[in-house]
Structure formats: structure tokens, C-alpha cells
CSV table of C-alpha atoms in Angstrom, one decimal:
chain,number,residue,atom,x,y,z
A,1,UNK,CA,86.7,67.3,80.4
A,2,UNK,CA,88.6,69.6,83.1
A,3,UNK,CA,88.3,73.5,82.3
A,4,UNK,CA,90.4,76.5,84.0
A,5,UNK,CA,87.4,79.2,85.1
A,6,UNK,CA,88.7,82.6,84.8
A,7,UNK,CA,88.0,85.0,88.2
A,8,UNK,CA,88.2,88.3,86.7
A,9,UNK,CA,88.3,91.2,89.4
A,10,UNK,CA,86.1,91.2,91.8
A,11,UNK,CA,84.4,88.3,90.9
A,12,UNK,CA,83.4,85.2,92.4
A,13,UNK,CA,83.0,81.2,90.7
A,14,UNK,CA,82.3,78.2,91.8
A,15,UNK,CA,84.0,75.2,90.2
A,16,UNK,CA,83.0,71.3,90.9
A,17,UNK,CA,86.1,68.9,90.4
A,18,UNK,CA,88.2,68.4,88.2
A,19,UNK,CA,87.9,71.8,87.1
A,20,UNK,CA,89.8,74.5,88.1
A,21,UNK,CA,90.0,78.6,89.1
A,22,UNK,CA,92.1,80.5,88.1
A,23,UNK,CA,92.5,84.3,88.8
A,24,UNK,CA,95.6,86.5,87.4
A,25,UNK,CA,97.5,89.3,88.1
A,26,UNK,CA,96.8,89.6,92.1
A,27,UNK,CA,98.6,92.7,93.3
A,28,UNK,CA,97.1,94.3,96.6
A,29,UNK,CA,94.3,92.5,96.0
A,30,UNK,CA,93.4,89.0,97.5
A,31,UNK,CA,92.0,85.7,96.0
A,32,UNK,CA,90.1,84.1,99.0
A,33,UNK,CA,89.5,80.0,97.5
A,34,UNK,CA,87.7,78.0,99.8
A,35,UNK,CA,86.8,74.4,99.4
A,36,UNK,CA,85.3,70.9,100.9
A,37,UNK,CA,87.4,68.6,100.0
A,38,UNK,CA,84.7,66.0,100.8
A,39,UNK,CA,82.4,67.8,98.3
A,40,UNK,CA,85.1,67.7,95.4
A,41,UNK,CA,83.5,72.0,94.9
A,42,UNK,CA,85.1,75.3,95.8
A,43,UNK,CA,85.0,78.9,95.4
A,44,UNK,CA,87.6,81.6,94.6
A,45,UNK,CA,86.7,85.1,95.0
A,46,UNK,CA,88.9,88.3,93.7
A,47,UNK,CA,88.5,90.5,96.4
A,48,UNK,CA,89.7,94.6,96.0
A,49,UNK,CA,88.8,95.9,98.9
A,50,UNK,CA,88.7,95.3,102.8
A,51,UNK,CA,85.3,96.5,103.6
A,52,UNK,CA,81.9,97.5,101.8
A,53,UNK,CA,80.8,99.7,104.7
A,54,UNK,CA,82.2,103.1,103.5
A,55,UNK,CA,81.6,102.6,99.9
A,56,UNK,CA,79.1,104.5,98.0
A,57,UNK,CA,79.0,101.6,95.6
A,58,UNK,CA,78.3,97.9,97.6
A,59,UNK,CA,76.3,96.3,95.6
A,60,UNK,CA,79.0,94.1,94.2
A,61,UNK,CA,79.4,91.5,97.2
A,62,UNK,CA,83.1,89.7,95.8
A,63,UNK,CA,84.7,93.2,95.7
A,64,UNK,CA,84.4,93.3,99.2
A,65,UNK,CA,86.2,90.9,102.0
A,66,UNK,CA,83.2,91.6,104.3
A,67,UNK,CA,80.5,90.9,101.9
A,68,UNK,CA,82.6,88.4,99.8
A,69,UNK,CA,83.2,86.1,102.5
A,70,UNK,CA,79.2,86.1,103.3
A,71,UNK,CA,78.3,85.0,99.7
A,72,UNK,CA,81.4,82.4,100.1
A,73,UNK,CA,79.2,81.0,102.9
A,74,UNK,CA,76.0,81.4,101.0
A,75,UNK,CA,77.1,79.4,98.1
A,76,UNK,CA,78.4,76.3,100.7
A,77,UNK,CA,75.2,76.7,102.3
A,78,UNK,CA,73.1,76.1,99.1
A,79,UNK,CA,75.6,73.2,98.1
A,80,UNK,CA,74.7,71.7,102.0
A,81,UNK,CA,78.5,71.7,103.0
A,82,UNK,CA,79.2,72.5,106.7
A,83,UNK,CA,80.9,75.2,107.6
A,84,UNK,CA,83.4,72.8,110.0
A,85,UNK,CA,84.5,71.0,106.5
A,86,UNK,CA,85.4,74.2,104.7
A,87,UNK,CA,88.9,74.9,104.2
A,88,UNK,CA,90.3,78.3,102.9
A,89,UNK,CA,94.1,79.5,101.1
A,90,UNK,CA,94.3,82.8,100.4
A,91,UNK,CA,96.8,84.6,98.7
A,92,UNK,CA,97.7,88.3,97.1
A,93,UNK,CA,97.8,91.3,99.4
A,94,UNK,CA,100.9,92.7,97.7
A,95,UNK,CA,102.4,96.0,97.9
A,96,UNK,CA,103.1,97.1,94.4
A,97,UNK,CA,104.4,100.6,94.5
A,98,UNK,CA,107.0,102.1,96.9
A,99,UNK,CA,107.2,105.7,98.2
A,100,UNK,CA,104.6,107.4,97.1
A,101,UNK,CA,103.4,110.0,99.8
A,102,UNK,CA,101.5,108.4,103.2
A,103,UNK,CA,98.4,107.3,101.2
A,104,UNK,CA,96.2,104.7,102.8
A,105,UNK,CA,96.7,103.2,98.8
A,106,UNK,CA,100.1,102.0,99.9
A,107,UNK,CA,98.8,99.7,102.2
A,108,UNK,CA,96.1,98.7,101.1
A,109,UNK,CA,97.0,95.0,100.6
A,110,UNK,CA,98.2,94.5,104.0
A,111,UNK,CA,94.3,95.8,105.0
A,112,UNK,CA,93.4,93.5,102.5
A,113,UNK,CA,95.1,90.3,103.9
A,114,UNK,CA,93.6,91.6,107.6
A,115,UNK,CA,90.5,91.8,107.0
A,116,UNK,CA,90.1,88.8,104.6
A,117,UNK,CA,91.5,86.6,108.3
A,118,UNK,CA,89.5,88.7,110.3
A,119,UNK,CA,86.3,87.7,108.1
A,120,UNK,CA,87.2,84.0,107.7
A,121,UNK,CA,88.2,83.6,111.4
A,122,UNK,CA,84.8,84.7,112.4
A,123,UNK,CA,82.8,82.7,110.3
A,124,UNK,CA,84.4,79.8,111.5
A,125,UNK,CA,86.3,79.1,108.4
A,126,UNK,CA,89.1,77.6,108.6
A,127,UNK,CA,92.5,78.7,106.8
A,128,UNK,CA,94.8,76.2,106.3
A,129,UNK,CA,97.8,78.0,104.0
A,130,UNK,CA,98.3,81.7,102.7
A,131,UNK,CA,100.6,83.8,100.9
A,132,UNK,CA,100.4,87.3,101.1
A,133,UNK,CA,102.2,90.8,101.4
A,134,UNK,CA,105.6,91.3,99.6
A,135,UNK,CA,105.8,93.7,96.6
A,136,UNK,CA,105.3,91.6,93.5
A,137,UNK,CA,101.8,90.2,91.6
A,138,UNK,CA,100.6,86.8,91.5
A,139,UNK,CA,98.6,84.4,89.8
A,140,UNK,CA,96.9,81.9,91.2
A,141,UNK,CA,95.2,78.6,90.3
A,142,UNK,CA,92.9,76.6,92.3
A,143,UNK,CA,92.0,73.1,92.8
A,144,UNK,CA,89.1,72.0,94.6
A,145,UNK,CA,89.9,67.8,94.1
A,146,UNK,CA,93.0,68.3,96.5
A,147,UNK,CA,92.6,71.7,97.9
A,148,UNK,CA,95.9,72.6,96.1
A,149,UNK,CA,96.4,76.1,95.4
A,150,UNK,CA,99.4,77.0,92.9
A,151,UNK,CA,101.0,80.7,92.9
A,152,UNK,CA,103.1,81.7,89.7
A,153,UNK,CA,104.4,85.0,89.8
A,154,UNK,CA,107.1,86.7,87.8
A,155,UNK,CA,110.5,86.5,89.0
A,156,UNK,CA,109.7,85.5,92.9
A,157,UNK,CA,109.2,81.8,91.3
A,158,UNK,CA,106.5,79.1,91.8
A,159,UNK,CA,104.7,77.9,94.2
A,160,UNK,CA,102.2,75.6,95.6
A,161,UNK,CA,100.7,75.8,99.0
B,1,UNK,CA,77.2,114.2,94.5
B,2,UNK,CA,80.1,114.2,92.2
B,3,UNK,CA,80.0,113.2,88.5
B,4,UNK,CA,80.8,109.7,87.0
B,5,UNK,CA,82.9,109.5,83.9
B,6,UNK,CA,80.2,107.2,82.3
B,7,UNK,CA,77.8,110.2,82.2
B,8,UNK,CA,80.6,112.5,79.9
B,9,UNK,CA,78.8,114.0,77.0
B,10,UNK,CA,80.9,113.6,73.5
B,11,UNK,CA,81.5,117.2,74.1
B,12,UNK,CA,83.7,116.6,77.2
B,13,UNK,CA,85.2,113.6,76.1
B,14,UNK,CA,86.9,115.7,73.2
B,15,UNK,CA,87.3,118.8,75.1
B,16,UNK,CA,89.7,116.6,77.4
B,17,UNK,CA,91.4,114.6,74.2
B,18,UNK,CA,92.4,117.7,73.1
B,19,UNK,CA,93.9,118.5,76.6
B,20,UNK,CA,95.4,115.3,75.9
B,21,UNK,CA,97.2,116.5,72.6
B,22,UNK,CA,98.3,119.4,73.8
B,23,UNK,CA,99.9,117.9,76.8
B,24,UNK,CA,101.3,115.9,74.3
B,25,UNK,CA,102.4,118.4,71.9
B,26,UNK,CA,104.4,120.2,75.4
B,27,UNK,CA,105.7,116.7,76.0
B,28,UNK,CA,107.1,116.0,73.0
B,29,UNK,CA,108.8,119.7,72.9
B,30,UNK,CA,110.2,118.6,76.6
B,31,UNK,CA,111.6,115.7,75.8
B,32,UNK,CA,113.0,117.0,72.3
B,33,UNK,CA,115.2,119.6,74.7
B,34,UNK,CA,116.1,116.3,77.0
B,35,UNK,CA,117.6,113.9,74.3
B,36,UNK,CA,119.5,114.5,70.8
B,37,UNK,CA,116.8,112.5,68.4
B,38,UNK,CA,113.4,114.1,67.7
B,39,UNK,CA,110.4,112.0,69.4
B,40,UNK,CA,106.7,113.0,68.6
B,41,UNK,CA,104.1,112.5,70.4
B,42,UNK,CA,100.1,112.3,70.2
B,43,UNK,CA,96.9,111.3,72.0
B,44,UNK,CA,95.2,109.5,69.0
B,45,UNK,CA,92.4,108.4,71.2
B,46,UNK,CA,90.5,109.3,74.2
B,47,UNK,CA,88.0,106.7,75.7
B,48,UNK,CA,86.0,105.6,78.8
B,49,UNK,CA,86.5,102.1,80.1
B,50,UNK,CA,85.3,100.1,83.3
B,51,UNK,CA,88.2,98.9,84.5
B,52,UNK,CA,88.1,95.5,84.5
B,53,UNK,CA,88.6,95.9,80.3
B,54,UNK,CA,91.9,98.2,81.5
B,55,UNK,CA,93.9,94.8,81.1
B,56,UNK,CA,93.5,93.9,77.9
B,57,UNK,CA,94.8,96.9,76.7
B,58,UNK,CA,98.5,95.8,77.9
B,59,UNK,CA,98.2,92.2,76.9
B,60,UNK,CA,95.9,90.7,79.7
B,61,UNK,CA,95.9,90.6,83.7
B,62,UNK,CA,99.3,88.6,84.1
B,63,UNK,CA,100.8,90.2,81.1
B,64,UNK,CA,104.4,92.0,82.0
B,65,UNK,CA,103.9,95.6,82.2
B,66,UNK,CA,106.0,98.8,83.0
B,67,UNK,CA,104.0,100.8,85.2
B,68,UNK,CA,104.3,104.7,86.8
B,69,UNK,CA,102.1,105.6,89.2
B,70,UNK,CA,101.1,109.6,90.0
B,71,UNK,CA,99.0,111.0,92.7
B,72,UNK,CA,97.5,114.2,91.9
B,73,UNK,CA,96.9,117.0,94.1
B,74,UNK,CA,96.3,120.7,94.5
B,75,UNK,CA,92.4,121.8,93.5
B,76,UNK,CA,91.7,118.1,92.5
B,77,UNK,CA,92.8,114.8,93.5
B,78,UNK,CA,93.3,112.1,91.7
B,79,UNK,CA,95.9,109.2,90.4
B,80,UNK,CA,97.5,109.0,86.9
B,81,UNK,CA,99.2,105.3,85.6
B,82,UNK,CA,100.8,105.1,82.8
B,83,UNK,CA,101.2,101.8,81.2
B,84,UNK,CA,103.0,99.8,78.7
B,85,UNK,CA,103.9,96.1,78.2
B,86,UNK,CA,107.6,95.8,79.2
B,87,UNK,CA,109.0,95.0,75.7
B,88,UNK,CA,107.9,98.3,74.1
B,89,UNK,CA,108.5,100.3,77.4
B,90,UNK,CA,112.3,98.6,76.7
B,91,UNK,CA,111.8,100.6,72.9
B,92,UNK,CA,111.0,104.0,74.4
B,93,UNK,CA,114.0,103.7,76.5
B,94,UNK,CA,116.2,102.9,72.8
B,95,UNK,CA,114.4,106.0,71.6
B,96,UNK,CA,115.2,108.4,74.0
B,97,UNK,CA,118.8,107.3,74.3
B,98,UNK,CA,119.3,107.0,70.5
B,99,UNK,CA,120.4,103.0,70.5
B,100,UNK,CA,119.2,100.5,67.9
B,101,UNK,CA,115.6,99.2,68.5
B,102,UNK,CA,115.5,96.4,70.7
B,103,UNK,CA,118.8,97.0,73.0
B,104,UNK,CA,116.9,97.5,76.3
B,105,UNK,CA,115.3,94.7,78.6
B,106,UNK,CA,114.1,96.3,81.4
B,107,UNK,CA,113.6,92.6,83.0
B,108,UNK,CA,117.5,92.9,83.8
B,109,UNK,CA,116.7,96.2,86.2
B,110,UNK,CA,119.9,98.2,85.0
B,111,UNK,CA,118.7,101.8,87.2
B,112,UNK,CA,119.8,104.6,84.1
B,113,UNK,CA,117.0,102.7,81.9
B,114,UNK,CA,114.4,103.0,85.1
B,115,UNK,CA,115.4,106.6,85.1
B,116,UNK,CA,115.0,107.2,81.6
B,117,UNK,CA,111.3,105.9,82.0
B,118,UNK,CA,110.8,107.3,85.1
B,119,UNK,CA,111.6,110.8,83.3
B,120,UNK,CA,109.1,109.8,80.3
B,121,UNK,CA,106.2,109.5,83.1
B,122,UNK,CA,107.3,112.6,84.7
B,123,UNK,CA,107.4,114.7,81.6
B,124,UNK,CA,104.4,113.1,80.1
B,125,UNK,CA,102.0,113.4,83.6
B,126,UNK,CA,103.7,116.8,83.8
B,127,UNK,CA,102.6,118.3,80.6
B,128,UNK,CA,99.4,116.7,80.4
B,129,UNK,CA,98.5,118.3,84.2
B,130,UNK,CA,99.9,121.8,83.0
B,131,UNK,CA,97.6,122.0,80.1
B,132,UNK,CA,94.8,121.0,82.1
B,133,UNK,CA,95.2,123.5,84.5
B,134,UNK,CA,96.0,126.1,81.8
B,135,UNK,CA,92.5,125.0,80.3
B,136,UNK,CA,91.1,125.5,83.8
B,137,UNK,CA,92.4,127.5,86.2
B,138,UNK,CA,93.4,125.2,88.4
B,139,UNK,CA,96.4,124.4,90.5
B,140,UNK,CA,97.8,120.8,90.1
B,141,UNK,CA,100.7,119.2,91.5
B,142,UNK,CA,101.9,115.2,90.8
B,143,UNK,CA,103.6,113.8,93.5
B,144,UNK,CA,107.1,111.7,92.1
B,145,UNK,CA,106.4,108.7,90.1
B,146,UNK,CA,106.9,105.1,91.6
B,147,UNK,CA,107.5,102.8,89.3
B,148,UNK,CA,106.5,98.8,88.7
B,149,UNK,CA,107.3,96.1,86.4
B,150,UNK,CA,104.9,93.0,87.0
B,151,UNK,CA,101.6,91.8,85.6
B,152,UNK,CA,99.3,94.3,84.5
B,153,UNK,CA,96.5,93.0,87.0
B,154,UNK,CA,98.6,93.2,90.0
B,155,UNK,CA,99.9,97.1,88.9
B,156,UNK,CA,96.2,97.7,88.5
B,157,UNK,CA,94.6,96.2,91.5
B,158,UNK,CA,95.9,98.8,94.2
B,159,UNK,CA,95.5,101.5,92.4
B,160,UNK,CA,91.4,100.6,91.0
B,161,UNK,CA,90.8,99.5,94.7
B,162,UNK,CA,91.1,103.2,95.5
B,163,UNK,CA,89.1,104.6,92.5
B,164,UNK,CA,86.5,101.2,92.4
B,165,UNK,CA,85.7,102.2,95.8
B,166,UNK,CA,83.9,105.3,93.9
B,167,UNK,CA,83.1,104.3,90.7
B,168,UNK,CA,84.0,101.8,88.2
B,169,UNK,CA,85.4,103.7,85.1
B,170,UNK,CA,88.8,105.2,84.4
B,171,UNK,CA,89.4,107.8,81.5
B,172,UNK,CA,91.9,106.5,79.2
B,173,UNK,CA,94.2,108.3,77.0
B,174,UNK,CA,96.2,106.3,74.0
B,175,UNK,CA,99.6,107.9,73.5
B,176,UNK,CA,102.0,107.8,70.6
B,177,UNK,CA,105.6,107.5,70.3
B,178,UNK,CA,106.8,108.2,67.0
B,179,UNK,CA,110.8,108.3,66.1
B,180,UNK,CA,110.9,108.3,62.0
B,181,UNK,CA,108.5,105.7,60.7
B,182,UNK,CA,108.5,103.6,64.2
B,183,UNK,CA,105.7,104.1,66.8
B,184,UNK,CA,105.4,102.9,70.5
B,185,UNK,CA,101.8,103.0,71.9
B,186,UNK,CA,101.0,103.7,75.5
B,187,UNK,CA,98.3,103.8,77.9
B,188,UNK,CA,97.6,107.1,80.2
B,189,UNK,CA,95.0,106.0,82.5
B,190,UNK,CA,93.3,109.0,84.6
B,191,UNK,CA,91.1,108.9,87.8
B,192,UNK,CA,89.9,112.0,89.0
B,193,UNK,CA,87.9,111.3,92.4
B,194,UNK,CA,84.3,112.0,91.8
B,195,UNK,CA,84.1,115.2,93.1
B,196,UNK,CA,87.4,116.6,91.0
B,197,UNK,CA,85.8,115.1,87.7
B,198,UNK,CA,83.2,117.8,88.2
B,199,UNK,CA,85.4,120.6,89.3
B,200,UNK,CA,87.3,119.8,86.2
B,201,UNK,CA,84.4,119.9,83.9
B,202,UNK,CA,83.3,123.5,85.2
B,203,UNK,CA,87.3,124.7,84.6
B,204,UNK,CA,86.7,123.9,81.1
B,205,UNK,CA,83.1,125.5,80.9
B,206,UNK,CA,81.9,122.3,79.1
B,207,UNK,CA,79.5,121.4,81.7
B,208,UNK,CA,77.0,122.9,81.5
């Protein structure tokens, strides 16, 4: 029997095939799903923020690219997968709200999106799709049998990458 | 170290509800001057949430939502949202411009009805800050509003990444529209930084 596993914000799931994740309304923040296709299992994380170090509060690792992307490797790890096999999409990173002063809020998505790559890149994960930055929300649905990742958002249409 | 508003006493919480109705009250007189039709207003409820339970309150993460975004500044800082899903934002619009219930869809992006809501959230944030600081002494300013109409979560997620980066609970005021017998709920969500929650709480002389 496949289920849809709900993400809620910032948190992280693991699914095994056929089931899927599903995380809605991304705005600035950024669903990082990373699978083996081999392994028929993946992850999605709903990350908020780029990094835990000047937080007060870190001791939620999926709010956090840094930290988010270490428990991502954690969880493959304890399943055996290799880090070489591990594909990643990402997608989110939007700006939602024009013209509002110079406040580091506005850009917060694009930071997002950087530091999610940045994170990824260096721990030799591989991304193979993403769809970030414009100015709209998205929800996204995850398949770790085909690595699929499907993006519905409202009025900017529907999308798989 | 600044306060969190998990650790408000019953005390504050109704000392600032009751900033909430008279910000109403103000805002209801505002908008009474503005348009033709009589519009009351009222801050039935006051509550604390963490903010991952802030999307239910509009209908669920990828719910449609009308949202206005504030920052706050002067002897605090701070954001205000104010939130409604899109179909009774589309009713406060009829309201204020006297048309039959229903006329407006705010999907079809026509700018006089952004206006009209975008004059709502300045009115409403206004009031609201202008009794607080009558309350407390202090000076607050709200920048102009931006406004949004997507999914709840995605309206959210900037603005909690900011606030969640401090704590994880927003203060939420319920606000009613009422023209004759038909009444529009909104959402007012408030986040203080830490350190203003406190400066507010010693303006009122409730924390102590």
C-alpha cells in the first residue's frame, strides 16, 4: 500500500519505495530530497534557514542547510548507501514579498538555495535537477522509486524535474 | 537574554488582547471615515502558537492565502502578517467597497482591490501599533505593506525563518469583520524579536 508522508517545516522523513514525500507550501524555504535509486529510499528535508551557526536555537538539525544536510548523510549512512550513489533535487528558495526595506528577510531564499549547493557540493552529493528562486510558493512531492520530484504551485503551473 | 512568548503569564496575554481591541476599536473608526458602510471590528481572541500550527489557521500549508507583510521599527523591532484565505480576503474587499458579497476574486489581480486590502493592513497594523505605543511609551513605526497571494506555507516560510531563528512561537491575534449580520475572520500574527517582547512587557508594567 503506497502512502504520501507529510514534511512539515523543518522537518526531515525518510520514505522506502513506493511511498512518497511530500512537503507543501515552500516559499523561501528549500526541500532538499535526496535518494539512491538503487536502494528504492530517500529523504526530503524542509529546510528554513541557511546556517545553524548564528542561531541561539540549533538544536533542530532539518531547520538548518548546514546541519540538515549532515543528518541527510547520517540517515544514508545507517541505511549503508554510498555517498557516490546518492542523488539530490532540490527546490523552493522563493522570494515571496517585494519592496519591503533592505532586510536580509528579502533574500533569504536565494541564501537558502546557496547554501543548500554549497552544503551538498561538499559532501559529495550529487544534484541532478533544481528549481529555485522566483517569487511564488511550491509544493513538492517526492519519489524515491524513480527519483522523480513533482513541483505544483499556484498559477506558475506544474512541474516535474 | 530576552523573553520568549511561551513564558507570557495570563496576565500579559490579556493585557495585550486588550491592546488588540482597542487597536481594533481605532481601526474600525478609521475605516468607518474611509468607506460609506459601517464595518466593526474586534480581537475576539489572543493566543500563543508555535508556528508550525500557524497554517492550519488559513486552511493548511498550500492553502491560497492573502498575505501583508509589516516590519516594525522605532523602540522595538519586529514583523506583523496579516492573513486570510483568499476567498474571504475577496469579501472584505465587497465590504469595504459596498458590492454584493462574493463580487471580488482577488485571483484575477485587478490593482483597486489590492489597494483596498493593502489599505485594510495599513489601517489595521497602524492602529494596533498606535495603541501599543499609547499603552507604552514607545515610538513605533511600520514600514509599507507588501503584499502576497500564494499558499499559506510559502507566505509564512520567509518571514518564520527570521523569527524561528530566535524562537519558535508567534503571538496571534483573531480579528473580526462584521458588516450587519456577516463576519469575516482574520489572522494578525505578531513577532516581536526577543529582546522587544521584553521591552514591550515593561511599557505596559505587566512584567513584573
Amino acid at each position: 500500500m503506497e502512502k504520501i508522508i507529510q514534511v512539515g517545516m523543518a522537518e526531515l522523513k525518510i520514505a522506502n519505495a513506493p511511498d512518497k514525500l511530500l512537503t507543501a507550501g515552500l516559499g523561501s524555504c528549500i526541500g532538499i530530497c535526496v535518494c539512491s535509486p538503487a536502494q528504492q529510499f530517500g529523504v526530503l528535508a524542509h529546510i528554513m534557514l541557511p546556517s545553524s551557526v548564528q542561531s541561539k536555537k540549533a538544536s533542530n538539525k532539518a531547520k538548518f542547510a548546514d546541519t540538515a544536510v549532515e543528518l541527510i548523510l547520517e540517515e544514508m549512512n545507517k541505511k549503508g548507501v554510498r555517498t557516490s550513489r546518492l542523488v539530490a533535487k532540490i527546490a523552493g528558495g522563493a522570494q515571496m514579498f517585494k519592496c519591503v526595506g533592505d532586510s536580509s528577510i528579502m533574500n533569504i531564499g536565494q541564501r537558502n538555495a546557496l547554501a543548500v549547493q554549497e552544503h551538498l557540493n561538499r559532501s559529495g552529493i550529487r544534484i541532478t535537477a533544481q528549481d529555485t528562486g522566483g517569487n511564488y510558493g511550491r509544493t513538492i512531492i517526492f519519489d524515491p522509486k524513480t527519483a522523480d520530484l513533482r513541483i505544483r504551485t499556484i498559477g506558475h503551473g506544474e512541474r516535474t524535474i | 537574554m530576552g523573553k520568549d512568548f511561551s513564558e507570557l503569564t495570563g496576565m500579559e496575554l490579556d493585557a495585550l488582547r486588550e491592546i488588540g481591541n482597542i487597536g481594533a476599536g481605532n481601526a474600525a473608526t478609521a475605516l468607518a471615515q474611509m468607506v460609506q458602510t459601517k464595518i466593526d471590528m474586534s480581537v475576539p481572541e489572543v493566543n500563543i502558537l508555535p508556528f508550525d500550527e500557524i497554517p492550519k489557521l488559513v486552511g493548511g500549508a498550500d492553502a491560497p492565502v492573502c498575505g501583508l507583510y509589516f516590519e516594525v521599527s522605532g523602540s522595538i523591532r519586529g514583523s506583523i502578517l496579516f492573513m486570510l484565505p483568499i476567498e474571504r480576503a475577496g469579501l472584505l474587499v465587497d465590504m469595504i467597497l459596498a458590492r454584493p458579497l462574493g463580487e471580488t476574486d482577488l485571483n484575477l489581480g485587478v490593482e483597486l482591490e489590492f489597494s483596498v486590502i493593502m489599505e485594510v493592513g495599513n489601517i489595521i497594523s497602524g492602529t494596533y501599533l498606535n495603541a501599543l505605543s499609547h499603552f507604552t511609551n514607545m515610538k513605533l513605526l511600520t514600514s509599507v505593506p507588501a503584499l502576497a497571494i500564494d499558499m499559506a506555507g510559502a507566505i509564512l516560510n520567509g518571514i518564520l525563518a527570521q523569527v524561528g531563528a530566535v524562537f519558535d512561537d508567534v503571538l496571534v491575534l483573531k480579528t473580526m469583520f462584521t458588516r450587519e449580520d456577516r463576519d469575516i475572520v482574520g489572522h494578525f500574527f505578531m513577532m516581536p524579536d526577543s529582546e522587544s517582547l521584553s521591552t514591550i512587557l515593561q511599557g505596559l508594567g505587566v512584567n513584573c
